mmCIF file of C-alpha atoms and ligand atoms in Angstrom:
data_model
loop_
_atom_site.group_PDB
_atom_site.id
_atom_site.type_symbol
_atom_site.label_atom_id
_atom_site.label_comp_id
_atom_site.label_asym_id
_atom_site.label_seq_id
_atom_site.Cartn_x
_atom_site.Cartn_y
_atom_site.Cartn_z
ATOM 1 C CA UNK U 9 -38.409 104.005 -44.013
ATOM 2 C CA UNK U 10 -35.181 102.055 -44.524
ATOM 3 C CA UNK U 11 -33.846 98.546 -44.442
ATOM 4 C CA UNK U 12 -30.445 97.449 -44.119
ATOM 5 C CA UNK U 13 -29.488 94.680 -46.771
ATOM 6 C CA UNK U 14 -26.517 92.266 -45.660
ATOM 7 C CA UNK U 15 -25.557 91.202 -49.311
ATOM 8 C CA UNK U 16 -26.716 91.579 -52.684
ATOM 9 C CA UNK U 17 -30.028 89.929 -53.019
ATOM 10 C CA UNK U 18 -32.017 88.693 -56.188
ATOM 11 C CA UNK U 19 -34.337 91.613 -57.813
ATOM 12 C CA UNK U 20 -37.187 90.408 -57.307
ATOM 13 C CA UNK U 21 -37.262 91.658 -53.634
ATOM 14 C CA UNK U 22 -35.587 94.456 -54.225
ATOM 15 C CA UNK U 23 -38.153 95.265 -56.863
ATOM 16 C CA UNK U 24 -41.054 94.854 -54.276
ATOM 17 C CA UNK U 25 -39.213 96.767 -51.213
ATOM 18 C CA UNK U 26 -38.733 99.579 -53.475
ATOM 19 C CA UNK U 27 -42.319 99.736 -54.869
ATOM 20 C CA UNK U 28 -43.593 99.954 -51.208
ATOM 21 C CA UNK U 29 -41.550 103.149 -51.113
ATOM 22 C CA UNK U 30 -38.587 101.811 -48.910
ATOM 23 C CA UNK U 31 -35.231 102.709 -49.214
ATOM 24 C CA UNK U 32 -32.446 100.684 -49.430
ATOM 25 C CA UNK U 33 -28.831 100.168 -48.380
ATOM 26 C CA UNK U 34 -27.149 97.334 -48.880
ATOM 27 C CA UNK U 35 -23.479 96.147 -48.331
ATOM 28 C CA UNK U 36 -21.901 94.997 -51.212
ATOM 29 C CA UNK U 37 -18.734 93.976 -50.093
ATOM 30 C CA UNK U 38 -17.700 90.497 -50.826
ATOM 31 C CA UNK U 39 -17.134 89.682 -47.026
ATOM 32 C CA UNK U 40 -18.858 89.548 -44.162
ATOM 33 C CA UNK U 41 -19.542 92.505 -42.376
ATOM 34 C CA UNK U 42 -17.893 92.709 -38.918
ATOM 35 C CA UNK U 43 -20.244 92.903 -36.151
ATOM 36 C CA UNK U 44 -19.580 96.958 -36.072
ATOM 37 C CA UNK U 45 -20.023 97.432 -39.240
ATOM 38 C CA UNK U 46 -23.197 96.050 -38.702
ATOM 39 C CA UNK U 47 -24.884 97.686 -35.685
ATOM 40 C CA UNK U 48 -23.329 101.022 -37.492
ATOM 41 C CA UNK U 49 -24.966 100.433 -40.852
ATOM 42 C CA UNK U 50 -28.324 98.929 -38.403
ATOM 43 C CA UNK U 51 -28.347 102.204 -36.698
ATOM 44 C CA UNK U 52 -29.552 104.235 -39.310
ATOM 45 C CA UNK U 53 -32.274 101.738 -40.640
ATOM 46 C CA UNK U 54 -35.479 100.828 -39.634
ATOM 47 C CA UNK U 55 -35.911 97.191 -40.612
ATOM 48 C CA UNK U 56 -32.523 94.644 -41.375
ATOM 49 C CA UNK U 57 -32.908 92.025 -43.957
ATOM 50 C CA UNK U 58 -30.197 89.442 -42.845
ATOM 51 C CA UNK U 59 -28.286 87.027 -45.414
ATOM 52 C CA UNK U 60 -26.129 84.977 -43.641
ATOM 53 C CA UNK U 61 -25.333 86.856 -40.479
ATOM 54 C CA UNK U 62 -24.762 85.691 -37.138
ATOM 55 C CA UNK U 63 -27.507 87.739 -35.188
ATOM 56 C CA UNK U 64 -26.194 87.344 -31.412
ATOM 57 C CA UNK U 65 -28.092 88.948 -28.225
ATOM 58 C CA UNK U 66 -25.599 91.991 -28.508
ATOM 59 C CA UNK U 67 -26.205 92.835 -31.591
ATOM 60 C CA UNK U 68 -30.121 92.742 -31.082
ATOM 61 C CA UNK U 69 -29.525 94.937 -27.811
ATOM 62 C CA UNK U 70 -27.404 97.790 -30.006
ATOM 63 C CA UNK U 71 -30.049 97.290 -32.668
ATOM 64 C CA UNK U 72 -33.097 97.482 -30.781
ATOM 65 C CA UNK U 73 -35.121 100.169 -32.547
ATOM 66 C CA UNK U 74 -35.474 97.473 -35.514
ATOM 67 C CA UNK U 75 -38.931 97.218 -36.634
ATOM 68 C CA UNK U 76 -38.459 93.675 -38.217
ATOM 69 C CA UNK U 77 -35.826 91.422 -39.049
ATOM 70 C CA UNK U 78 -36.463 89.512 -42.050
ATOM 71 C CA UNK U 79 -34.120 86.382 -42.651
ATOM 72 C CA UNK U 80 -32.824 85.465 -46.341
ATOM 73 C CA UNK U 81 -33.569 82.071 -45.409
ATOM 74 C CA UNK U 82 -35.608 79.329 -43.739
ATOM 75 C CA UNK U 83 -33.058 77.910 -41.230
ATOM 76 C CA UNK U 84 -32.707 80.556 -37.958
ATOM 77 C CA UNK U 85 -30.052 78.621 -36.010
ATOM 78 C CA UNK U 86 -27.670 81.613 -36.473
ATOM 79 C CA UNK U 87 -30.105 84.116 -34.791
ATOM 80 C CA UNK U 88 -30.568 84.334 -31.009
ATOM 81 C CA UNK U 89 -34.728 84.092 -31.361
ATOM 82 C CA UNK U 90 -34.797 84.007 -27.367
ATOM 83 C CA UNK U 91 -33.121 87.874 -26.931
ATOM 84 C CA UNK U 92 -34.955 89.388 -30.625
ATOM 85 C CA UNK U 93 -38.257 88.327 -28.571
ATOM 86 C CA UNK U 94 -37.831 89.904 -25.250
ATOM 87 C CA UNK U 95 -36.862 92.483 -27.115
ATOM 88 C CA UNK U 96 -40.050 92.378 -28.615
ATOM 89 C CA UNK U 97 -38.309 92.202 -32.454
ATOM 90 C CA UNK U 98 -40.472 90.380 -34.995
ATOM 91 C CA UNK U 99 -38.313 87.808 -37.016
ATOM 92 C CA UNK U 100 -39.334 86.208 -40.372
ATOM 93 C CA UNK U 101 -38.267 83.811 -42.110
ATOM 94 C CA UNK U 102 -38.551 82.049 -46.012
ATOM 95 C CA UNK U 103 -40.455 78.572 -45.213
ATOM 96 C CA UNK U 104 -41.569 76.490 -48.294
ATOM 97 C CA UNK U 105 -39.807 78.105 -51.449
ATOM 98 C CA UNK U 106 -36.878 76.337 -50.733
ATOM 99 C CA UNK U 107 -37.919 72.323 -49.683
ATOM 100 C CA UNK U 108 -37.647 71.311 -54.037
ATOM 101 C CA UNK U 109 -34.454 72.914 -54.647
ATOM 102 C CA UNK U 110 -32.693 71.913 -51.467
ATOM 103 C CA UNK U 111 -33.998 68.396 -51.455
ATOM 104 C CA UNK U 112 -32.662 68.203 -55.389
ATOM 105 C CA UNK U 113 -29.385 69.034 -54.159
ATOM 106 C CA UNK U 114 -29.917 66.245 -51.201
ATOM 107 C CA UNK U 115 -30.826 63.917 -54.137
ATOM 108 C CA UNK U 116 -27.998 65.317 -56.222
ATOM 109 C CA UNK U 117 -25.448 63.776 -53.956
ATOM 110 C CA UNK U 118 -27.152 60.971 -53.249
ATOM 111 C CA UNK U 119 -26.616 59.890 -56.623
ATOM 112 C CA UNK U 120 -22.928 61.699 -57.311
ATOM 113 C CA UNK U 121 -21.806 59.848 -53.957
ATOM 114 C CA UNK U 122 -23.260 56.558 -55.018
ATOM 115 C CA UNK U 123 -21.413 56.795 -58.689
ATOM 116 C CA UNK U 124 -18.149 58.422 -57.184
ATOM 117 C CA UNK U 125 -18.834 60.896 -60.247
ATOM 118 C CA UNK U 126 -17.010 63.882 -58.438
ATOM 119 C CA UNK U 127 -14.426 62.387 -57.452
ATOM 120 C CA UNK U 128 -14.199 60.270 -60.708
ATOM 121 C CA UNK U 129 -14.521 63.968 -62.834
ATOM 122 C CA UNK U 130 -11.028 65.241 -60.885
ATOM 123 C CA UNK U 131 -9.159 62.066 -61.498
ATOM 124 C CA UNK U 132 -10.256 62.761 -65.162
ATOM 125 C CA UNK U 133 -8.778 66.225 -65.010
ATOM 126 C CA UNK U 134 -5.806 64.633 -63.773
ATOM 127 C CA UNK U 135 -5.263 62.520 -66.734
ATOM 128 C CA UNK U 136 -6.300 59.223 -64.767
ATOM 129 C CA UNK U 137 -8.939 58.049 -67.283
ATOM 130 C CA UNK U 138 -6.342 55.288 -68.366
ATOM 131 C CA UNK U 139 -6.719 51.453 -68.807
ATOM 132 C CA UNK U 140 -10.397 50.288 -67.811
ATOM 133 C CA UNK U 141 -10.631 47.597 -65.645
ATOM 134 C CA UNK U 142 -14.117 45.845 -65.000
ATOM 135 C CA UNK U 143 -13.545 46.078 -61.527
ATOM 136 C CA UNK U 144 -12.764 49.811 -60.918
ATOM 137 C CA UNK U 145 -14.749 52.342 -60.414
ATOM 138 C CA UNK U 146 -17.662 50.592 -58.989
ATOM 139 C CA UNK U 147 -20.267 52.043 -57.391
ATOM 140 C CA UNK U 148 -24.161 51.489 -55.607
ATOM 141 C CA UNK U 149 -27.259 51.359 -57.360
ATOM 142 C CA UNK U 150 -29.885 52.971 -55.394
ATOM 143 C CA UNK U 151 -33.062 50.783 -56.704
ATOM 144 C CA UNK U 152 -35.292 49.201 -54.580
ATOM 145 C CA UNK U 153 -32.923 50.052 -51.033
ATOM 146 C CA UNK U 154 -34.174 52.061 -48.153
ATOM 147 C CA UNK U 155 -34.345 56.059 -47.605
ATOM 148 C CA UNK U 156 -33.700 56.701 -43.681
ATOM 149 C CA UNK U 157 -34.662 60.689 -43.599
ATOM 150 C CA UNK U 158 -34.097 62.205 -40.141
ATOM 151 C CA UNK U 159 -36.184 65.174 -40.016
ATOM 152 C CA UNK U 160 -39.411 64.147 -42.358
ATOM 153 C CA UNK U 161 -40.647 67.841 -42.941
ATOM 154 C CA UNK U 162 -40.522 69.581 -46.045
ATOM 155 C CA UNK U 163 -37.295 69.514 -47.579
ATOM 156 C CA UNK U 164 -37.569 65.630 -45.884
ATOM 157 C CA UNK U 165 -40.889 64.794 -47.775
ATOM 158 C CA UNK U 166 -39.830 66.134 -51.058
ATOM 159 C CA UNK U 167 -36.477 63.742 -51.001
ATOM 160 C CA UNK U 168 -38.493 61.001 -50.033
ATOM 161 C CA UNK U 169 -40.684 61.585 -52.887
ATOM 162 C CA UNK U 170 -37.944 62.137 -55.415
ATOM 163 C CA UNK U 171 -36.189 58.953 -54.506
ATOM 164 C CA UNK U 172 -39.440 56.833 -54.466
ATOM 165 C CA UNK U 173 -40.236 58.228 -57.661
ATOM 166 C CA UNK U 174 -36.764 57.083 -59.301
ATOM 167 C CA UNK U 175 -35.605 54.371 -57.601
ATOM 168 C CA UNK U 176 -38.868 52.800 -55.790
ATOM 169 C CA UNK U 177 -36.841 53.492 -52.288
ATOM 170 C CA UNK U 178 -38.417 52.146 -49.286
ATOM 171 C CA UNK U 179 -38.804 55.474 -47.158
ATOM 172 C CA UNK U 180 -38.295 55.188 -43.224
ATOM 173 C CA UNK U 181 -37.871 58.070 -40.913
ATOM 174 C CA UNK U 182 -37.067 59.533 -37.259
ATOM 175 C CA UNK U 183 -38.669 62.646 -36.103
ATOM 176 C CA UNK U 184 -39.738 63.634 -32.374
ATOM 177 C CA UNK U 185 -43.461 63.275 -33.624
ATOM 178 C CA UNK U 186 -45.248 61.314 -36.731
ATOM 179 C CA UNK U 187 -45.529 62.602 -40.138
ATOM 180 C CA UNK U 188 -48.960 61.150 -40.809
ATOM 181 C CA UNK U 189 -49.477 62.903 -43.940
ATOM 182 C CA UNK U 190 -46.213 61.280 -45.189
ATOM 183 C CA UNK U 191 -46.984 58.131 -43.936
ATOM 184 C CA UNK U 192 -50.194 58.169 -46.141
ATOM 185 C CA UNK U 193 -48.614 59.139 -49.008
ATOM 186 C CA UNK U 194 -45.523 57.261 -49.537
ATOM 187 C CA UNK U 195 -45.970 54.193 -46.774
ATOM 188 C CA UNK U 196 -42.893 55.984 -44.907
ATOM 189 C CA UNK U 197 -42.463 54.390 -41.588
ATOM 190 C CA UNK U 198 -41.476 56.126 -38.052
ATOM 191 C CA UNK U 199 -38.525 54.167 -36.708
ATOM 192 C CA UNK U 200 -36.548 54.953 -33.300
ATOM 193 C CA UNK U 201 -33.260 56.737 -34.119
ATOM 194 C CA UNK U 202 -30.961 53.537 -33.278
ATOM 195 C CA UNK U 203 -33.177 51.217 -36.055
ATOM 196 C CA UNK U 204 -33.514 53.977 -39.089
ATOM 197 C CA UNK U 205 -29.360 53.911 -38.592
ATOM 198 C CA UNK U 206 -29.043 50.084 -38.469
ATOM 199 C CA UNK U 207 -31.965 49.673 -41.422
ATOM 200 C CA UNK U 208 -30.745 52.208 -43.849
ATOM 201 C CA UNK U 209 -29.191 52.421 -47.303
ATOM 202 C CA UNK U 210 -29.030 56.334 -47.533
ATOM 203 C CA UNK U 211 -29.237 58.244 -44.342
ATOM 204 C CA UNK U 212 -30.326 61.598 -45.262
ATOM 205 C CA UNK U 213 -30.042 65.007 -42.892
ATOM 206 C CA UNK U 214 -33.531 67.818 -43.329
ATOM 207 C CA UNK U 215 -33.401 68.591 -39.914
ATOM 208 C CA UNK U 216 -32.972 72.128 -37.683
ATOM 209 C CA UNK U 217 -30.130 72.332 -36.087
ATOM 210 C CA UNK U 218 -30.885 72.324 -32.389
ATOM 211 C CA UNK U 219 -29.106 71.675 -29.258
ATOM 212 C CA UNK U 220 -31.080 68.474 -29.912
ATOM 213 C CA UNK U 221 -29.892 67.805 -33.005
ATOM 214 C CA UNK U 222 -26.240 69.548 -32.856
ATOM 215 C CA UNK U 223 -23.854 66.548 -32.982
ATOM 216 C CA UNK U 224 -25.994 63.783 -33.578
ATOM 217 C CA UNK U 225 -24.209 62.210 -36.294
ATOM 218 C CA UNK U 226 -21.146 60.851 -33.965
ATOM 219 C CA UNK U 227 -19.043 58.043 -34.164
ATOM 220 C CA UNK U 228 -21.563 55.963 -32.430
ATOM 221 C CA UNK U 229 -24.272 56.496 -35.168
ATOM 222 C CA UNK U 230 -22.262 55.449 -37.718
ATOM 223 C CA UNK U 231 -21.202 52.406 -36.042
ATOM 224 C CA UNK U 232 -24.871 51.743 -36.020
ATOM 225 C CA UNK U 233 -24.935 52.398 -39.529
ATOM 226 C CA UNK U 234 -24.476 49.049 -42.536
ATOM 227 C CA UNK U 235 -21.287 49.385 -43.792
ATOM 228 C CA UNK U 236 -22.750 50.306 -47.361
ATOM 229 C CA UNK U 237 -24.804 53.250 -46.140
ATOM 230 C CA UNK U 238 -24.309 56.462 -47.464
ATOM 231 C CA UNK U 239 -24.597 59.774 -45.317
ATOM 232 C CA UNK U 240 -25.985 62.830 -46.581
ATOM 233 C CA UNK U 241 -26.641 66.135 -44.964
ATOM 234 C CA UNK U 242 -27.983 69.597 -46.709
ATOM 235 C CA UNK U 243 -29.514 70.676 -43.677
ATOM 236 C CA UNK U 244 -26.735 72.290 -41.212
ATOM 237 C CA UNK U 245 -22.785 71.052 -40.900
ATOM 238 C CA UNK U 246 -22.675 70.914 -37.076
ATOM 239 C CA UNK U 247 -25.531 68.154 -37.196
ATOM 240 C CA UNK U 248 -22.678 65.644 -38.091
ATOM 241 C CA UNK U 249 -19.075 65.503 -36.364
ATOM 242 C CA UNK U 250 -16.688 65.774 -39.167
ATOM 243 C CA UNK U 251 -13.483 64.445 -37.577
ATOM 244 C CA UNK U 252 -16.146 61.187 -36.644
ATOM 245 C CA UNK U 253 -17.632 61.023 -40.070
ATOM 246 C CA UNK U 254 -14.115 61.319 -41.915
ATOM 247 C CA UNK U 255 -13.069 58.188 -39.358
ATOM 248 C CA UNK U 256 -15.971 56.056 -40.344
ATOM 249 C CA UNK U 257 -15.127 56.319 -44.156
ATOM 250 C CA UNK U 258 -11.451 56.098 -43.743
ATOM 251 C CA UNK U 259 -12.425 53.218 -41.828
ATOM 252 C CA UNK U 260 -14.943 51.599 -43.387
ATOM 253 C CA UNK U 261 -17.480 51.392 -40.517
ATOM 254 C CA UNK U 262 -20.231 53.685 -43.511
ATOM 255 C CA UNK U 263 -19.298 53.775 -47.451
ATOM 256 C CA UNK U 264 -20.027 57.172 -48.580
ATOM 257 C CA UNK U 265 -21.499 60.763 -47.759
ATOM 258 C CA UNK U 266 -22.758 63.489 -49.469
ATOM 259 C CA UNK U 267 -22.396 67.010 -48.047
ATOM 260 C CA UNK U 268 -23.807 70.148 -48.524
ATOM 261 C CA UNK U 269 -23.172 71.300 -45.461
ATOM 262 C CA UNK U 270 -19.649 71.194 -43.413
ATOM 263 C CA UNK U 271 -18.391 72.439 -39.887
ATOM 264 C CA UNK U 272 -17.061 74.664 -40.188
ATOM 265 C CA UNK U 273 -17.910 76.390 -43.345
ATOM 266 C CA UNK U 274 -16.142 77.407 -45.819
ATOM 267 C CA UNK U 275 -14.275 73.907 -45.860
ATOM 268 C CA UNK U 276 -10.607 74.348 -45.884
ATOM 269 C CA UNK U 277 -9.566 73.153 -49.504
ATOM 270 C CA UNK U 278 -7.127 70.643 -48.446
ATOM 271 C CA UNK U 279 -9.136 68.855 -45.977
ATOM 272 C CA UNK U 280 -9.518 65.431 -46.284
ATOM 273 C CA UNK U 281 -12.946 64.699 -46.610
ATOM 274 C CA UNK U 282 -12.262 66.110 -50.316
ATOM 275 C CA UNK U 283 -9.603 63.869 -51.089
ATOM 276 C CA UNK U 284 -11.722 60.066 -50.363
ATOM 277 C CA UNK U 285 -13.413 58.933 -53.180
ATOM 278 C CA UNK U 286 -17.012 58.185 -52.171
ATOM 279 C CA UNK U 287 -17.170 61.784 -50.676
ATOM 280 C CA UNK U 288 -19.320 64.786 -52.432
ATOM 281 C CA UNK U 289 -19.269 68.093 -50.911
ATOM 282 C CA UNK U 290 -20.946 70.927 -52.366
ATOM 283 C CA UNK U 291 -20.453 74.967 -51.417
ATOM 284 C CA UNK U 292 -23.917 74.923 -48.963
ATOM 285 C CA UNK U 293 -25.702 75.667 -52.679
ATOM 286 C CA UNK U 294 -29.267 73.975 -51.333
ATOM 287 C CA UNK U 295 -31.256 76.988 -51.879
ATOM 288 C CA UNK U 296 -28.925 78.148 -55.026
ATOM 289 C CA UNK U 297 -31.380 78.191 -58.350
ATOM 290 C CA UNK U 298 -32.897 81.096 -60.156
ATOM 291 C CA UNK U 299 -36.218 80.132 -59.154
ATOM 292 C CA UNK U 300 -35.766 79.512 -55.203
ATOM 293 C CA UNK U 301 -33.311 82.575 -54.371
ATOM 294 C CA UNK U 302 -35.980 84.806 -55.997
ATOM 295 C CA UNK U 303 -38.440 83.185 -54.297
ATOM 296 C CA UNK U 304 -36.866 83.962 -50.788
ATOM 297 C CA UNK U 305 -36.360 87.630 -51.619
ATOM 298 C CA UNK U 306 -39.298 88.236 -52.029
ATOM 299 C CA UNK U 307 -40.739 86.041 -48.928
ATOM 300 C CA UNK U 308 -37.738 88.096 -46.787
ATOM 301 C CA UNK U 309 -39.054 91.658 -48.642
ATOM 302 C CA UNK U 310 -43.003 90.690 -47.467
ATOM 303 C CA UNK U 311 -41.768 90.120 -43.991
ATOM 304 C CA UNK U 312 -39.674 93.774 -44.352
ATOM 305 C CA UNK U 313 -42.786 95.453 -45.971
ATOM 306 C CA UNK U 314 -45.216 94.298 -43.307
ATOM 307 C CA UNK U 315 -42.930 94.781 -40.659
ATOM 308 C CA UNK U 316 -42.410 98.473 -41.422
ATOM 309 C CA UNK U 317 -46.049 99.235 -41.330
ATOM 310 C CA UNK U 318 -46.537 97.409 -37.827
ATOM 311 C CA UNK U 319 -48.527 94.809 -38.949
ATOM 312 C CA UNK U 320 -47.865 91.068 -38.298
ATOM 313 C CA UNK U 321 -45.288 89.743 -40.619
ATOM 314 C CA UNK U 322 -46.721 86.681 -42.837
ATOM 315 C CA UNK U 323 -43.770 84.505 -41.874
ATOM 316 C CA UNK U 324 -42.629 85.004 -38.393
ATOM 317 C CA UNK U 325 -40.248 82.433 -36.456
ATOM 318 C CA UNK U 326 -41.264 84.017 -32.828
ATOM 319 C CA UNK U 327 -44.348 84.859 -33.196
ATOM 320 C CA UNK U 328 -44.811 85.481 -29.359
ATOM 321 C CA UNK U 329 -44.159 88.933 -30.286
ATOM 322 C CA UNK U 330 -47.740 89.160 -31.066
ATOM 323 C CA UNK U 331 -49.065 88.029 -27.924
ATOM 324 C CA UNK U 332 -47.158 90.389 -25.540
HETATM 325 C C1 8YV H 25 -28.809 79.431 -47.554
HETATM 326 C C2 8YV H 25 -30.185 77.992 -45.907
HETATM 327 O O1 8YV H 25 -27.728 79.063 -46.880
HETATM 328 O O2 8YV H 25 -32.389 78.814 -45.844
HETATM 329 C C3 8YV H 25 -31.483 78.293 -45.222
HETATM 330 O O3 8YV H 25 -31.604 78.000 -44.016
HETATM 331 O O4 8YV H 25 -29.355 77.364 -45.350
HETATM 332 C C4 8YV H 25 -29.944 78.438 -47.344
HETATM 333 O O5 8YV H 25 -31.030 78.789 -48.011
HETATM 334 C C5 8YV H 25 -28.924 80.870 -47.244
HETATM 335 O O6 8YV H 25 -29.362 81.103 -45.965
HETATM 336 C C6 8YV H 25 -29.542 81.682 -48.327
HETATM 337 O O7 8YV H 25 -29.580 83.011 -48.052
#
């Protein structure tokens, strides 16, 4: 049995692929593979472990004879679920492993935004750290104010938690249905969309991108939003419209954002999102520690290893497969 690897991934699924006896091939090219290259290198394998790729209904159609496809990571937006099913491919997923590490990095920005510290760290660099003025450089402190999270699952709860741990936050929320469990523990409140905008101090994104959620963040939800609100997202870049979001801080109309996610991505270097000073943008690193990227590789190898013996994989995103 074989399994096609889209990129290097950490050892520690490599390690258990190879002790159940499967062989692998992975591409080790620093770019992505074109989608040739990747039914050819598919057509030889008997399972696909996907980092990254766009998984369209074409490809699943000229990669059919796939046992399993086992994703490098929780989100699945970038895999057409509806086409892998009728074509009765199992699909896994990593859910869990990588809610702390992701909602560190939401927190992360939160905080960097708030304190201008990137921005602040490159005007170092550029040999601006001159005369200090007691009115420069000011930024937001983040104790006691209000945590809107849209999308309170995982990754959602663990921010919430973070930020009532540091900064007592009041935690609010918007989902389609109530987070009990949350509401229990930290005394989070469901709002409609419209009020968690207009009662928020930090906005932040732990949604799926859906054709629910795709665009949400437009100019007319950050008019709704204070004028000292921050904006982050970790969760996917198309959730928020850039060219609106770059308005509202040029203009005023929201004070900062935090982004670990852009549309599209990369970012080009000289856009000017990078330039404002209440903007942080990291490389989509959410998942990106030791711990968390081992963790998925070896979620994504379990999915491969059960896949290839025709039993159920332990993580499956359509797991209608089953029932047909
Ligand atoms: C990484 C992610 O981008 O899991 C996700 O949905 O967005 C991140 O973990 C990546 O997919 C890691 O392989």
């Amino acid at each position: 049995m074989k399994v096609f690897i889209t990129r290097v991934i950490p050892e520690e699924g490599r390690k258990l692929l190879a002790e159940a006896g499967i062989e692998i091939q992975e591409w080790k090219e620093k770019r992505a593979l074109t989608q040739e290259e990747l039914i050819l290198n598919c057509s030889t394998a008997d399972a696909l472990l996907s980092v990254s790729t766009r998984l369209d209904a074409d490809f699943l159609k000229a990669a059919a004879h796939l046992k399993v496809i086992a994703l490098h990571s929780v989100g699945f937006d970038h895999v057409d679920i509806e086409a892998a099913t009728a074509l009765n491919i199992p699909i896994g997923n990593t859910p869990g492993v990588l809610s702390n590490a992701t909602a560190d990095t939401a927190f992360l920005l939160m905080l960097a935004t708030s304190r201008k510290a990137f921005y602040l760290h490159k005007s170092i660099e550029k040999g601006d750290w001159g005369f200090f003025e007691p009115t420069a450089n000011l930024g937001i402190e983040l104790r006691g104010k209000t945590l809107g999270i849209f999308g309170l699952g995982k990754i959602g709860l663990e921010m919430a938690r973070c930020c009532k741990a540091a900064f007592g936050m009041k935690v609010i929320y918007h989902n389609r249905t109530r987070n009990e469990a949350a509401e229990l523990e930290l005394g989070a409140k469901w709002l409609p969309f419209e009020a968690l905008l207009q009662q928020s101090d930090v906005v932040s994104v732990h949604t799926a991108l859906t054709p629910e959620t795709e665009g949400k963040f437009d100019q007319a939800a950050f008019q709704l939003m204070k004028s000292s609100a921050i904006f982050i997202n970790t969760a996917r870049g198309a959730i928020h419209q850039e060219d609106d979001l770059l308005q509202a801080l040029e203009a005023g109309t929201i004070w900062g954002a935090g982004l670990d996610v852009t549309n599209p991505e990369p970012m080009r270097p000289d856009h000017p999102l990078l330039k404002l000073p209440n903007v942080s943008v990291l490389p989509h690193i959410g998942s990106a520690t030791q711990e968390t990227r081992a963790a998925m590789s070896v979620l994504a190898a379990k999915n491969v290893i059960a896949g290839l013996k025709g039993e159920e994989i332990p993580f499956p995103v359509n797991p209608e497969v089953y029932a047909l």
